N, CA, C and O atoms as a printed pandas DataFrame, in Angstrom:
     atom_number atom_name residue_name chain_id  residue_number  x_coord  y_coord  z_coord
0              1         N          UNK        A               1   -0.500   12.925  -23.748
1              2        CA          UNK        A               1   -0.561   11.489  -23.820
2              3         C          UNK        A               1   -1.557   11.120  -24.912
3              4         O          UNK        A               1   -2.642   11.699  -24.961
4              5         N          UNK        A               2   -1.251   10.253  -25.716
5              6        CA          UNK        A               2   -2.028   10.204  -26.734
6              7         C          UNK        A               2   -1.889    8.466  -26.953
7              8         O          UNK        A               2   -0.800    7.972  -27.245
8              9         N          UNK        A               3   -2.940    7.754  -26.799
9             10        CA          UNK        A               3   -3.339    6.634  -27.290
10            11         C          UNK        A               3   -3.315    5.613  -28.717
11            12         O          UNK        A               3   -3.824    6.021  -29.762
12            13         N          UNK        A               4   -2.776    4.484  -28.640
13            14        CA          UNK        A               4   -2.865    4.288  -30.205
14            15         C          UNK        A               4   -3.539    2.926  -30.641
15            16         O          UNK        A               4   -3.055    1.816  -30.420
16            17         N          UNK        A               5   -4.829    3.199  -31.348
17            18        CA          UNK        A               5   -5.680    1.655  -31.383
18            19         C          UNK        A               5   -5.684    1.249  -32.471
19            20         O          UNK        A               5   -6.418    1.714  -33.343
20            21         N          UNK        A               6   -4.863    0.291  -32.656
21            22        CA          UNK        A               6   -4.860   -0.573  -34.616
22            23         C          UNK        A               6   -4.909   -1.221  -34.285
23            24         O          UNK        A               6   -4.507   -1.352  -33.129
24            25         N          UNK        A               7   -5.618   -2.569  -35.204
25            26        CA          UNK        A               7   -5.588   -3.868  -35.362
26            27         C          UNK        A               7   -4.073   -4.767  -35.031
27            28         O          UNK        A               7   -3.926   -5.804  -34.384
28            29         N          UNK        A               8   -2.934   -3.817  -35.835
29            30        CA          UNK        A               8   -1.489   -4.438  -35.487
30            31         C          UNK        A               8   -1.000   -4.467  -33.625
31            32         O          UNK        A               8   -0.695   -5.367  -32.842
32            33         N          UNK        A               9   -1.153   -2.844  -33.520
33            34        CA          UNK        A               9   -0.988   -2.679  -32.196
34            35         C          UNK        A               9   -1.741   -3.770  -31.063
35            36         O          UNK        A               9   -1.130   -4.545  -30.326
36            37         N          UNK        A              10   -2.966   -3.629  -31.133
37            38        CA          UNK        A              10   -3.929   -4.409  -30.417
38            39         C          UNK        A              10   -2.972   -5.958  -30.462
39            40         O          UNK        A              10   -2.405   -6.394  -29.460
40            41         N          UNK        A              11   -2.946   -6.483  -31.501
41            42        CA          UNK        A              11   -2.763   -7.790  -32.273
42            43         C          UNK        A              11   -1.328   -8.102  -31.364
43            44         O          UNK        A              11   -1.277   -9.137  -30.699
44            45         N          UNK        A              12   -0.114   -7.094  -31.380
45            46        CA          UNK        A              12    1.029   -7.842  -30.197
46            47         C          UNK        A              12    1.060   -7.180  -29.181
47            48         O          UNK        A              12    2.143   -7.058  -28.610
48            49         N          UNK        A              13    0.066   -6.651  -28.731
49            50        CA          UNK        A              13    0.086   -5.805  -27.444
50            51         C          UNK        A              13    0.494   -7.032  -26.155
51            52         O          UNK        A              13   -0.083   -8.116  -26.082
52            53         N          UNK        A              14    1.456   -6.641  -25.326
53            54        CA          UNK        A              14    1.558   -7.888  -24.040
54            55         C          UNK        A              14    0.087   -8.290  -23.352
55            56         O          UNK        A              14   -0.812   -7.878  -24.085
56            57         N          UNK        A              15   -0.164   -8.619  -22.777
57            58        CA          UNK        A              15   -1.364   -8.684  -21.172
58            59         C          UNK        A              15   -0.927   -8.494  -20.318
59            60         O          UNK        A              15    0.081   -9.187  -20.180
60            61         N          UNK        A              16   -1.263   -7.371  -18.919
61            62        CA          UNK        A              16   -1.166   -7.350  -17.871
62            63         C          UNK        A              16   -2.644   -8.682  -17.045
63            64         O          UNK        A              16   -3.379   -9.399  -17.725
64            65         N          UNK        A              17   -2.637   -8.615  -15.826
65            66        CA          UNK        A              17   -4.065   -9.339  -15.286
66            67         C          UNK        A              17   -4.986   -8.753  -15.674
67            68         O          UNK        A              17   -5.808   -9.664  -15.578
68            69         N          UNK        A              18   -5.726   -7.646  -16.181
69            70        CA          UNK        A              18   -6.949   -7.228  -17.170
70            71         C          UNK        A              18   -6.797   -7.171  -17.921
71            72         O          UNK        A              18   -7.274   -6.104  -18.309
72            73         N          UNK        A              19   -5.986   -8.066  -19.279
73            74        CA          UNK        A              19   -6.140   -7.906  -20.173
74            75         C          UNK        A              19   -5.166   -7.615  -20.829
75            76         O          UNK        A              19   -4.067   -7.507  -20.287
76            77         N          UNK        A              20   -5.399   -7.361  -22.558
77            78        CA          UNK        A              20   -4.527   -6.759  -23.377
78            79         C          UNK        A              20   -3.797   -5.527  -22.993
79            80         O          UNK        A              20   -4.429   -5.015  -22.070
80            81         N          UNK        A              21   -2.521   -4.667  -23.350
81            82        CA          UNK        A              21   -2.646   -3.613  -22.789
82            83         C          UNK        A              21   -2.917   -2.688  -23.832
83            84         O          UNK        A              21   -3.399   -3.180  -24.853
84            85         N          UNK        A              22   -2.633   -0.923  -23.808
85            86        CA          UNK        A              22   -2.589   -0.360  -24.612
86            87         C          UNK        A              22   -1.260    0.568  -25.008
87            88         O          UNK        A              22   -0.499    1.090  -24.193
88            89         N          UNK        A              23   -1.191    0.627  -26.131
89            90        CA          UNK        A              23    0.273    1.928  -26.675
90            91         C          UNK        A              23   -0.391    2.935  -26.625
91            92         O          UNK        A              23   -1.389    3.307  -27.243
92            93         N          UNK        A              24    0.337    3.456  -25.692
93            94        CA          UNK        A              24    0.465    4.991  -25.640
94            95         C          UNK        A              24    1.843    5.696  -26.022
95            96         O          UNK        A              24    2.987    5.270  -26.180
96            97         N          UNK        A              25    1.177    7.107  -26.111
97            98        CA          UNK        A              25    2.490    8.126  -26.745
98            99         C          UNK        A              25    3.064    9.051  -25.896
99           100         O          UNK        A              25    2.701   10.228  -25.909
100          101         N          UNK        A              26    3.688    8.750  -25.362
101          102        CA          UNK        A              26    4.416    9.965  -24.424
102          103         C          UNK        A              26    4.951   11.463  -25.032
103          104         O          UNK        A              26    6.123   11.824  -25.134
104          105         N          UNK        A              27    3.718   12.226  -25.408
105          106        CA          UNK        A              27    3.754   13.270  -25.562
106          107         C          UNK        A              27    5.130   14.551  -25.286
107          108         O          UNK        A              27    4.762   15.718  -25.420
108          109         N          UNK        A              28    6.208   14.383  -25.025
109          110        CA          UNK        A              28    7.063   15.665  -24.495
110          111         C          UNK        A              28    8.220   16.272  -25.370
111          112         O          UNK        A              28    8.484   15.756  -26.456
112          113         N          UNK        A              29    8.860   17.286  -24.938
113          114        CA          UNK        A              29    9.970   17.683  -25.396
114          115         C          UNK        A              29   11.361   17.345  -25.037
115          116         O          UNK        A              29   11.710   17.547  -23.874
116          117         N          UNK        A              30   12.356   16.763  -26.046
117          118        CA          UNK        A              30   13.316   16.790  -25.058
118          119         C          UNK        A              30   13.871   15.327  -25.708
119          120         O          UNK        A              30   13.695   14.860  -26.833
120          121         N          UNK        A              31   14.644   14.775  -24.494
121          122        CA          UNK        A              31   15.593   13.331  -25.365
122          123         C          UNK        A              31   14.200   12.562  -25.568
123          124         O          UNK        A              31   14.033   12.433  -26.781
124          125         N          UNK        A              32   13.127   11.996  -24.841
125          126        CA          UNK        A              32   12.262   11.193  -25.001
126          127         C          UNK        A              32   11.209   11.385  -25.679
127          128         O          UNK        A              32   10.208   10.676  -25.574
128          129         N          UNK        A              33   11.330   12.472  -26.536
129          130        CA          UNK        A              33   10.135   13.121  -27.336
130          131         C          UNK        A              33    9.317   11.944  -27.946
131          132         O          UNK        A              33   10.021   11.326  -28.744
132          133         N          UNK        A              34    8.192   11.487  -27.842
133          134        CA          UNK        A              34    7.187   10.864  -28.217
134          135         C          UNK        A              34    7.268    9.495  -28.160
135          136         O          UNK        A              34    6.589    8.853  -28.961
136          137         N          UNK        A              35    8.127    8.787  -27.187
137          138        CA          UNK        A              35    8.237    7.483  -26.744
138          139         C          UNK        A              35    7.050    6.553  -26.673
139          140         O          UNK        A              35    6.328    6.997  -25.780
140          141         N          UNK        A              36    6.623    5.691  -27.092
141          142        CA          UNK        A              36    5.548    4.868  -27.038
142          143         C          UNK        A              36    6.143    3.662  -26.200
143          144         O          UNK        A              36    7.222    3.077  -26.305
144          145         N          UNK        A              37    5.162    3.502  -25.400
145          146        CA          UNK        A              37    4.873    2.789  -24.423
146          147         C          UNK        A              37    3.319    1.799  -24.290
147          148         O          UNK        A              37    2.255    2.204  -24.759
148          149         N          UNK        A              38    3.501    0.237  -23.436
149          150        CA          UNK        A              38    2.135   -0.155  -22.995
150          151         C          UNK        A              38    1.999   -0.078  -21.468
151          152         O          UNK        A              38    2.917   -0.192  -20.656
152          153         N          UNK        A              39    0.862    0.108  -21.243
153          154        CA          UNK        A              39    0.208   -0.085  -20.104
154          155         C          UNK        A              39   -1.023   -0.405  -20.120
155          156         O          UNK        A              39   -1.666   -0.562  -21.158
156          157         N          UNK        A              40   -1.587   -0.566  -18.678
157          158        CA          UNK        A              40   -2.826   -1.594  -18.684
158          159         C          UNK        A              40   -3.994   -0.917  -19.299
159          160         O          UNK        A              40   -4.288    0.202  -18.878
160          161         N          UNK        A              41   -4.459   -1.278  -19.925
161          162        CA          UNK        A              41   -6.247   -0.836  -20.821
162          163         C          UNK        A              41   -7.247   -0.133  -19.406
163          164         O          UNK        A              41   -7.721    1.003  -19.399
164          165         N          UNK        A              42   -7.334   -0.826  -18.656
165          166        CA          UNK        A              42   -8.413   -0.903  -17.343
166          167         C          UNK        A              42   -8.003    0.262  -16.854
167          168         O          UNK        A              42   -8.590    1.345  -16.849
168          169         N          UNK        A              43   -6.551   -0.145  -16.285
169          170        CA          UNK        A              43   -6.484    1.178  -15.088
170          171         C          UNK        A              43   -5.958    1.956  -15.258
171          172         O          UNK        A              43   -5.050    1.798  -16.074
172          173         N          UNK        A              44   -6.114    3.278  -14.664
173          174        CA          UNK        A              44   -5.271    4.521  -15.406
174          175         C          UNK        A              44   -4.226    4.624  -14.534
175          176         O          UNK        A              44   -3.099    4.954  -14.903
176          177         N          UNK        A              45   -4.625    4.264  -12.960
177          178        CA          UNK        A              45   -3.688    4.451  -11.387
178          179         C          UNK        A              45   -2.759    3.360  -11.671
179          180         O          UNK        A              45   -2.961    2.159  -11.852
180          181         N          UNK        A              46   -1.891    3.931  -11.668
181          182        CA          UNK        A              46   -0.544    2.615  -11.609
182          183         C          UNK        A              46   -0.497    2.018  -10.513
183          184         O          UNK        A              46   -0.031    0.880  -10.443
184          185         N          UNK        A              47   -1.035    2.759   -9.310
185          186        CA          UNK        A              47   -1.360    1.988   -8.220
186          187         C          UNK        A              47   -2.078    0.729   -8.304
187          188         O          UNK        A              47   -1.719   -0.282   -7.700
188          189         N          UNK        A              48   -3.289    0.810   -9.203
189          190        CA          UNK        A              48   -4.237   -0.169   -9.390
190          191         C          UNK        A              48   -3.722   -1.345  -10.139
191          192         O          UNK        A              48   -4.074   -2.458   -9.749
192          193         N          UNK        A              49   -2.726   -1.209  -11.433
193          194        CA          UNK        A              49   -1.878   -1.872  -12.043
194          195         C          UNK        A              49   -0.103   -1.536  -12.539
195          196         O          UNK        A              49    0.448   -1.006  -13.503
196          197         N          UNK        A              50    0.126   -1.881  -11.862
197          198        CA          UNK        A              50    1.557   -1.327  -12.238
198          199         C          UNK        A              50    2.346   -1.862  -13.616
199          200         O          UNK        A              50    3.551   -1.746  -13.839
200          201         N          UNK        A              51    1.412   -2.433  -14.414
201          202        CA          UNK        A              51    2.136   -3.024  -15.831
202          203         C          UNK        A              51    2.454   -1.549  -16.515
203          204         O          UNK        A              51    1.682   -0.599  -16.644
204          205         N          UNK        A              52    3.975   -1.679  -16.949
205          206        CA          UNK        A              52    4.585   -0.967  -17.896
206          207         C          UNK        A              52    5.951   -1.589  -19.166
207          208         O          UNK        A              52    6.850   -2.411  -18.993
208          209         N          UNK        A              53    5.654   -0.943  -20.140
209          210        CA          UNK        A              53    6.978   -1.915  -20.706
210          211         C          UNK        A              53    7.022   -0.830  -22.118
211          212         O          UNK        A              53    5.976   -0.571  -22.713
212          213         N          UNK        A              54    8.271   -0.286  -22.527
213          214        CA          UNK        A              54    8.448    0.539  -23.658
214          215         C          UNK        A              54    8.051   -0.443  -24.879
215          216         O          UNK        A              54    8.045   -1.673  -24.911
216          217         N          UNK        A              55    7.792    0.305  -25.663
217          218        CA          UNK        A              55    7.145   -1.061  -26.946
218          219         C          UNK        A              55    8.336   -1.253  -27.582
219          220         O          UNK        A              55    8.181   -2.240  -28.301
220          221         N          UNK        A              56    9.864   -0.665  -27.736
221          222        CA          UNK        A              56   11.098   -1.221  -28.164
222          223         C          UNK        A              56   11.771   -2.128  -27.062
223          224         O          UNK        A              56   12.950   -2.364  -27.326
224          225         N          UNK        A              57   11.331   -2.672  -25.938
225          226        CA          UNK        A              57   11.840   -3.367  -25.292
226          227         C          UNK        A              57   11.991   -4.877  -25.151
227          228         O          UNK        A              57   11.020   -5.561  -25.472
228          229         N          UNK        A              58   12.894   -5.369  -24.789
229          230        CA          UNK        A              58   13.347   -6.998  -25.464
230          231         C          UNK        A              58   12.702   -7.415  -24.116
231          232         O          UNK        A              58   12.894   -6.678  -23.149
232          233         N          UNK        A              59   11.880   -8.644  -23.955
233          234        CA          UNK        A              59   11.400   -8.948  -23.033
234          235         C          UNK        A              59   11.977  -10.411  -22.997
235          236         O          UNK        A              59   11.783  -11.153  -23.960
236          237         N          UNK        A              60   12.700  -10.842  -21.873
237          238        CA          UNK        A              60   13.149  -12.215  -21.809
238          239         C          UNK        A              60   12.263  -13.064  -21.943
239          240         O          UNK        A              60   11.097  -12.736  -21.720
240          241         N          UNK        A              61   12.553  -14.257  -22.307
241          242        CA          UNK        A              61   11.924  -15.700  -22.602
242          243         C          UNK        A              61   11.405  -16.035  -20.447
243          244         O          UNK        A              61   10.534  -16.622  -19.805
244          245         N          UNK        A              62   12.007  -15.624  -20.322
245          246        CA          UNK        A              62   12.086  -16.105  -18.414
246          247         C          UNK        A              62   10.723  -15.052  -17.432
247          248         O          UNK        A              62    9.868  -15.373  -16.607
248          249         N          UNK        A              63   11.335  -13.044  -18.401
249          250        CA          UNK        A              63   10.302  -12.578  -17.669
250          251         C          UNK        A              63    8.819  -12.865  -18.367
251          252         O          UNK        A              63    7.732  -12.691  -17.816
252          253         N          UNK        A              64    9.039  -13.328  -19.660
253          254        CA          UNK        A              64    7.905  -13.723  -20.293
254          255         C          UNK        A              64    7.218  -14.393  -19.478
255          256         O          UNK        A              64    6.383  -13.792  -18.803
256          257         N          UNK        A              65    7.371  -15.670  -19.344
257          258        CA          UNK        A              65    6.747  -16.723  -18.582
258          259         C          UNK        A              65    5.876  -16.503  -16.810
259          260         O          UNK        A              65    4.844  -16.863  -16.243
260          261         N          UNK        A              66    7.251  -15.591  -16.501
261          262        CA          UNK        A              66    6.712  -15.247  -15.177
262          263         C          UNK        A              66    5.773  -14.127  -15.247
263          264         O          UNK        A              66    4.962  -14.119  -14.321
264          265         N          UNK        A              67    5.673  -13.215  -16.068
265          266        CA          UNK        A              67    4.476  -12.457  -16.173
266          267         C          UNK        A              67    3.279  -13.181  -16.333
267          268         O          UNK        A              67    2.453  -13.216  -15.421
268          269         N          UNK        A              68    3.033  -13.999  -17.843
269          270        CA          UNK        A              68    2.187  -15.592  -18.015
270          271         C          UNK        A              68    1.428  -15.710  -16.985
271          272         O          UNK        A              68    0.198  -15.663  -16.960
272          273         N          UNK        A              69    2.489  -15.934  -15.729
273          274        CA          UNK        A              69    1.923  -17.138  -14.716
274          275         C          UNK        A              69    1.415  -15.941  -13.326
275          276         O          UNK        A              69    0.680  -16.261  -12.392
276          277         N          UNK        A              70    1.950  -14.749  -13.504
277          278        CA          UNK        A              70    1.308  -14.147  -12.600
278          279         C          UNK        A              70    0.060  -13.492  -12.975
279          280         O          UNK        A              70   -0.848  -13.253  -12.178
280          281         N          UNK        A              71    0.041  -13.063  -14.874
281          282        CA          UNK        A              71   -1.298  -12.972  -14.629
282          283         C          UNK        A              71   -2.408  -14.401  -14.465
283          284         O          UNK        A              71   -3.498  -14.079  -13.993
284          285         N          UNK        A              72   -2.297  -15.482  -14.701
285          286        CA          UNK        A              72   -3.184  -16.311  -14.524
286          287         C          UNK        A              72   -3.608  -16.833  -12.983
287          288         O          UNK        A              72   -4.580  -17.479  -12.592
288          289         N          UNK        A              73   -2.258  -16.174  -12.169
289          290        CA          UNK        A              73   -2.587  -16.588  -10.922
290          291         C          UNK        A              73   -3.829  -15.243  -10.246
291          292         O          UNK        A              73   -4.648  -15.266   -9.327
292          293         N          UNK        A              74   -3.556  -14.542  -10.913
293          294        CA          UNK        A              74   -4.811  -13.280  -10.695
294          295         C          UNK        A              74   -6.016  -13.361  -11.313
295          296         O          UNK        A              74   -7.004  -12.938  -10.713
296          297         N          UNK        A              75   -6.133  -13.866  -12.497
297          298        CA          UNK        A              75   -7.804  -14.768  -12.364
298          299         C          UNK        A              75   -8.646  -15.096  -11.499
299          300         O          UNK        A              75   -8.341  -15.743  -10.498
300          301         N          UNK        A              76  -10.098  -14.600  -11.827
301          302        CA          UNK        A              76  -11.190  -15.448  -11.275
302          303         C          UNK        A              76  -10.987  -16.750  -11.138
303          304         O          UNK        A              76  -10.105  -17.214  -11.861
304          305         N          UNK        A              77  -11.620  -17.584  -10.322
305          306        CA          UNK        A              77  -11.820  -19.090  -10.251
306          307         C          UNK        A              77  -12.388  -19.235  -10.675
307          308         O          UNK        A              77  -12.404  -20.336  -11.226
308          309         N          UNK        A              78  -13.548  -18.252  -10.907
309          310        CA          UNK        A              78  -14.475  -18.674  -11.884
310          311         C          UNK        A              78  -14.736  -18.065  -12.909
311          312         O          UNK        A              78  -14.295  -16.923  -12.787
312          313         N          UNK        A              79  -15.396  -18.258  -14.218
313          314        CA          UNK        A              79  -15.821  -17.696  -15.176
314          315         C          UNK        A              79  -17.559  -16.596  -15.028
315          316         O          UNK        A              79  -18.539  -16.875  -14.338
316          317         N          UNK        A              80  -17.367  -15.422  -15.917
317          318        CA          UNK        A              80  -18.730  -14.902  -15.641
318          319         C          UNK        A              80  -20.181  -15.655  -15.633
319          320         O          UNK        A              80  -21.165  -15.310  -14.979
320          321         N          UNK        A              81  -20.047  -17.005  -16.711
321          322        CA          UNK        A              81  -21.096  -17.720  -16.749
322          323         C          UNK        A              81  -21.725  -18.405  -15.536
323          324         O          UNK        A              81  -22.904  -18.554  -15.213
324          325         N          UNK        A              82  -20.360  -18.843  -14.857
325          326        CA          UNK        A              82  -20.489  -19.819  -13.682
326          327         C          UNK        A              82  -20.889  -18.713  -12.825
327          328         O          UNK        A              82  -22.114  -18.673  -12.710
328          329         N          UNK        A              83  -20.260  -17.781  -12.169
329          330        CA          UNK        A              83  -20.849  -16.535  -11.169
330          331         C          UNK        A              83  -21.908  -16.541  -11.755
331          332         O          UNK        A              83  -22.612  -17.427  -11.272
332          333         N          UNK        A              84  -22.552  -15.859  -12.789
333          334        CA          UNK        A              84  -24.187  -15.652  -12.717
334          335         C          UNK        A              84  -24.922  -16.995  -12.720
335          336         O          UNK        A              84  -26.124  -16.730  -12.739
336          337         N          UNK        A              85  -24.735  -18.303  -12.711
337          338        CA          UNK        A              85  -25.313  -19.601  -12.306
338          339         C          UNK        A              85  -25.411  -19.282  -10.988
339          340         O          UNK        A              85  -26.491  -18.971  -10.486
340          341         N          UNK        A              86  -24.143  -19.340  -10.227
341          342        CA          UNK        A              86  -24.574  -18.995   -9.079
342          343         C          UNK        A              86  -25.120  -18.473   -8.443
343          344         O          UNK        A              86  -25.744  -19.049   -7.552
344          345         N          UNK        A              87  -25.149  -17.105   -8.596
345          346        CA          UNK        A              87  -26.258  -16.166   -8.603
346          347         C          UNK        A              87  -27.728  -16.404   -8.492
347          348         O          UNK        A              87  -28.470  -16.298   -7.515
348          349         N          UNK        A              88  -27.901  -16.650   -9.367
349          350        CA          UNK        A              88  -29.278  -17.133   -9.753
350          351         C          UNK        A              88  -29.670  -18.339   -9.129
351          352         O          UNK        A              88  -30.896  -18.449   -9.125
352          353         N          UNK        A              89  -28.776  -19.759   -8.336
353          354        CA          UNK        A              89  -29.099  -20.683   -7.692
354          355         C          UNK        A              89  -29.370  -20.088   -6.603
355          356         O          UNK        A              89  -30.357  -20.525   -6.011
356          357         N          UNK        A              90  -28.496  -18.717   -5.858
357          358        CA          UNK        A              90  -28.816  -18.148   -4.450
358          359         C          UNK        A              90  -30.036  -17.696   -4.347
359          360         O          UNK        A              90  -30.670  -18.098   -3.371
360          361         N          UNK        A              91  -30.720  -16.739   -5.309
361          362        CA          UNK        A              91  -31.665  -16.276   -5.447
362          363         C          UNK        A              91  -32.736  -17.564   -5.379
363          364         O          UNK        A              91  -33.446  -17.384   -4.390
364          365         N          UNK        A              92  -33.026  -18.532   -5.924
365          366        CA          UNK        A              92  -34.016  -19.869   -5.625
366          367         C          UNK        A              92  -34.084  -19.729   -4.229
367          368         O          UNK        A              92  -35.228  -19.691   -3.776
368          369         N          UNK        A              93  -32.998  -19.628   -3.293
369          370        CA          UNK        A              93  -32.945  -20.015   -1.542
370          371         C          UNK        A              93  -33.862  -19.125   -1.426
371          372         O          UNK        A              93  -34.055  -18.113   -2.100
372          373         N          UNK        A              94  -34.699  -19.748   -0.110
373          374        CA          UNK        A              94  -35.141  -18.108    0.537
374          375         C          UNK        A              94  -34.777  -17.199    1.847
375          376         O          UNK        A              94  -34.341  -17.661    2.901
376          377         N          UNK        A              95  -34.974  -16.157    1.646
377          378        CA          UNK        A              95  -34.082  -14.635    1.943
378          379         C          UNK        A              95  -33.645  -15.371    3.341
379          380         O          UNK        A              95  -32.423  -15.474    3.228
380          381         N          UNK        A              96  -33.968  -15.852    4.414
381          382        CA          UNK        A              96  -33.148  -16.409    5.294
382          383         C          UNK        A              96  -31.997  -17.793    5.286
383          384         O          UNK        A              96  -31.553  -18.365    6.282
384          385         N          UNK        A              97  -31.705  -18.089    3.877
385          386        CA          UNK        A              97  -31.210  -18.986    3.807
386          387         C          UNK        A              97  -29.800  -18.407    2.823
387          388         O          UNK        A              97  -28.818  -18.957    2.325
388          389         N          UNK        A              98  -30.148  -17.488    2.859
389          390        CA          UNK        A              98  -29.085  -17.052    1.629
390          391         C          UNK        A              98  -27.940  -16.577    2.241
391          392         O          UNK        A              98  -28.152  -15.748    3.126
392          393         N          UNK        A              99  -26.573  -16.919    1.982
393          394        CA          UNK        A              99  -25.524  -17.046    2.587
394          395         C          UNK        A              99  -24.129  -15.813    2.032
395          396         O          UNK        A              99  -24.110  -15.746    0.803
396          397         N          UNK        A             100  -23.088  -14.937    2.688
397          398        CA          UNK        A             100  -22.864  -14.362    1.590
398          399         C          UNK        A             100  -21.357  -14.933    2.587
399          400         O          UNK        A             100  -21.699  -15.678    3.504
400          401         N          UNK        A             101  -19.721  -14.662    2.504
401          402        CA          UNK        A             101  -18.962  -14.704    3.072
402          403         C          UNK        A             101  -18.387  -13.642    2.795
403          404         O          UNK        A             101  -18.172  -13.157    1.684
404          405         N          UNK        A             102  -18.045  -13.138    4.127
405          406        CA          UNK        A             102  -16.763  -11.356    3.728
406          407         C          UNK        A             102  -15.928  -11.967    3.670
407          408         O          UNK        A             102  -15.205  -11.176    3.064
408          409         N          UNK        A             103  -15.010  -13.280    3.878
409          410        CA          UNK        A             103  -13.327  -13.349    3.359
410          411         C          UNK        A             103  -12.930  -13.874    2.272
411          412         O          UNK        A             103  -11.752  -13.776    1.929
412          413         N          UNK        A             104  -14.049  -14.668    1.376
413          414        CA          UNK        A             104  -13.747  -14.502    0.289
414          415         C          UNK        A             104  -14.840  -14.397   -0.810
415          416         O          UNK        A             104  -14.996  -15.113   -1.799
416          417         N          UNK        A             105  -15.546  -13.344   -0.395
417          418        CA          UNK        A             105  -16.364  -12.202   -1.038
418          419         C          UNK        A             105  -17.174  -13.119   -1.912
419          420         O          UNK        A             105  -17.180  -12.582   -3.020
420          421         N          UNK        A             106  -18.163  -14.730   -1.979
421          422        CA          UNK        A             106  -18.903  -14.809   -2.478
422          423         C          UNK        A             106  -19.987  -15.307   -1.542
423          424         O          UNK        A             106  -20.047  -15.688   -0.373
424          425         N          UNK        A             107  -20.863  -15.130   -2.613
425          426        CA          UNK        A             107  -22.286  -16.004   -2.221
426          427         C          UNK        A             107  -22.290  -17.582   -2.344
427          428         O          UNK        A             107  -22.118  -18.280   -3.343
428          429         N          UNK        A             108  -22.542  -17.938   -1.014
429          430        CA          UNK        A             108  -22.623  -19.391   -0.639
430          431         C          UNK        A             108  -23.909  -20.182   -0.939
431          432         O          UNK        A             108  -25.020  -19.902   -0.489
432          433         N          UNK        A             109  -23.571  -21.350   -1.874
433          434        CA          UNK        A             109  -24.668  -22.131   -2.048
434          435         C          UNK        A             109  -25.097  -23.241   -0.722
435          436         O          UNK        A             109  -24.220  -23.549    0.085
436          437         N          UNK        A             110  -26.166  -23.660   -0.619
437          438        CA          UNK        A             110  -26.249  -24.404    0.506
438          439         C          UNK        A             110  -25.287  -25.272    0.870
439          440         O          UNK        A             110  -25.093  -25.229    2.085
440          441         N          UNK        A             111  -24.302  -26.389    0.037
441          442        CA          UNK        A             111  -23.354  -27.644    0.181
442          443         C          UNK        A             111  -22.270  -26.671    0.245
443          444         O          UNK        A             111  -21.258  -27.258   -0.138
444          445         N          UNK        A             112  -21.922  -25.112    0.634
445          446        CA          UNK        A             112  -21.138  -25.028    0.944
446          447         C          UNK        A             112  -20.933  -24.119    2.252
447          448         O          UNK        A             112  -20.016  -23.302    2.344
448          449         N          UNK        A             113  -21.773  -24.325    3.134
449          450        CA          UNK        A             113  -21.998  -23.516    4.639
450          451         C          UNK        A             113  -20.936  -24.492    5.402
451          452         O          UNK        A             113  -20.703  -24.334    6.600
């Protein structure tokens, strides 16, 4: 498996939800000898991301969109700036006032207990 990083490549690579992806080279012998392919940058477990797509492949105007909208529905709500604001407002509370929630895994500012 062999990786491929250019400015061009990078430049129309699709997005999975982390991001740009990357071309890779499918290394083998045989009808598919050295097929290039993208997949996700982040994860290596397809479990973790299952984005795949041959880089000669025609991608509809339709699955376009719905990819679009599923990665944006996998976004943070928030941005890194805003999380470390927050952060740093929890930290002002003191240690008995500081709030965390396990169901949706943040730290609670006081106006929101």
């Amino acid at each position: 498996m062999e990786v491929i990083v250019s400015d061009a490549s990078l430049a129309s690579a699709p997005w999975c939800p982390h991001g740009p992806t990357l071309l890779f080279v499918k290394v083998s012998q045989g009808q598919e000898q050295n097929r290039r392919f993208y997949a996700c940058s982040a994860c290596r477990d397809r479990k973790d991301c299952n984005f795949f797509q041959w880089e000669n492949e025609k991608v509809s105007e339709v699955r376009r969109l719905a990819r679009e909208e599923y990665n944006r529905s996998c976004q943070p709500s928030l941005s890194h700036k805003k999380y470390m604001e927050r952060f740093r407002n929890v930290l002002l509370l003191p240690l008995a006032e500081r709030k965390f929630c396990r169901e949706c895994q943040q730290l609670l500012l006081r106006e929101e207990w």
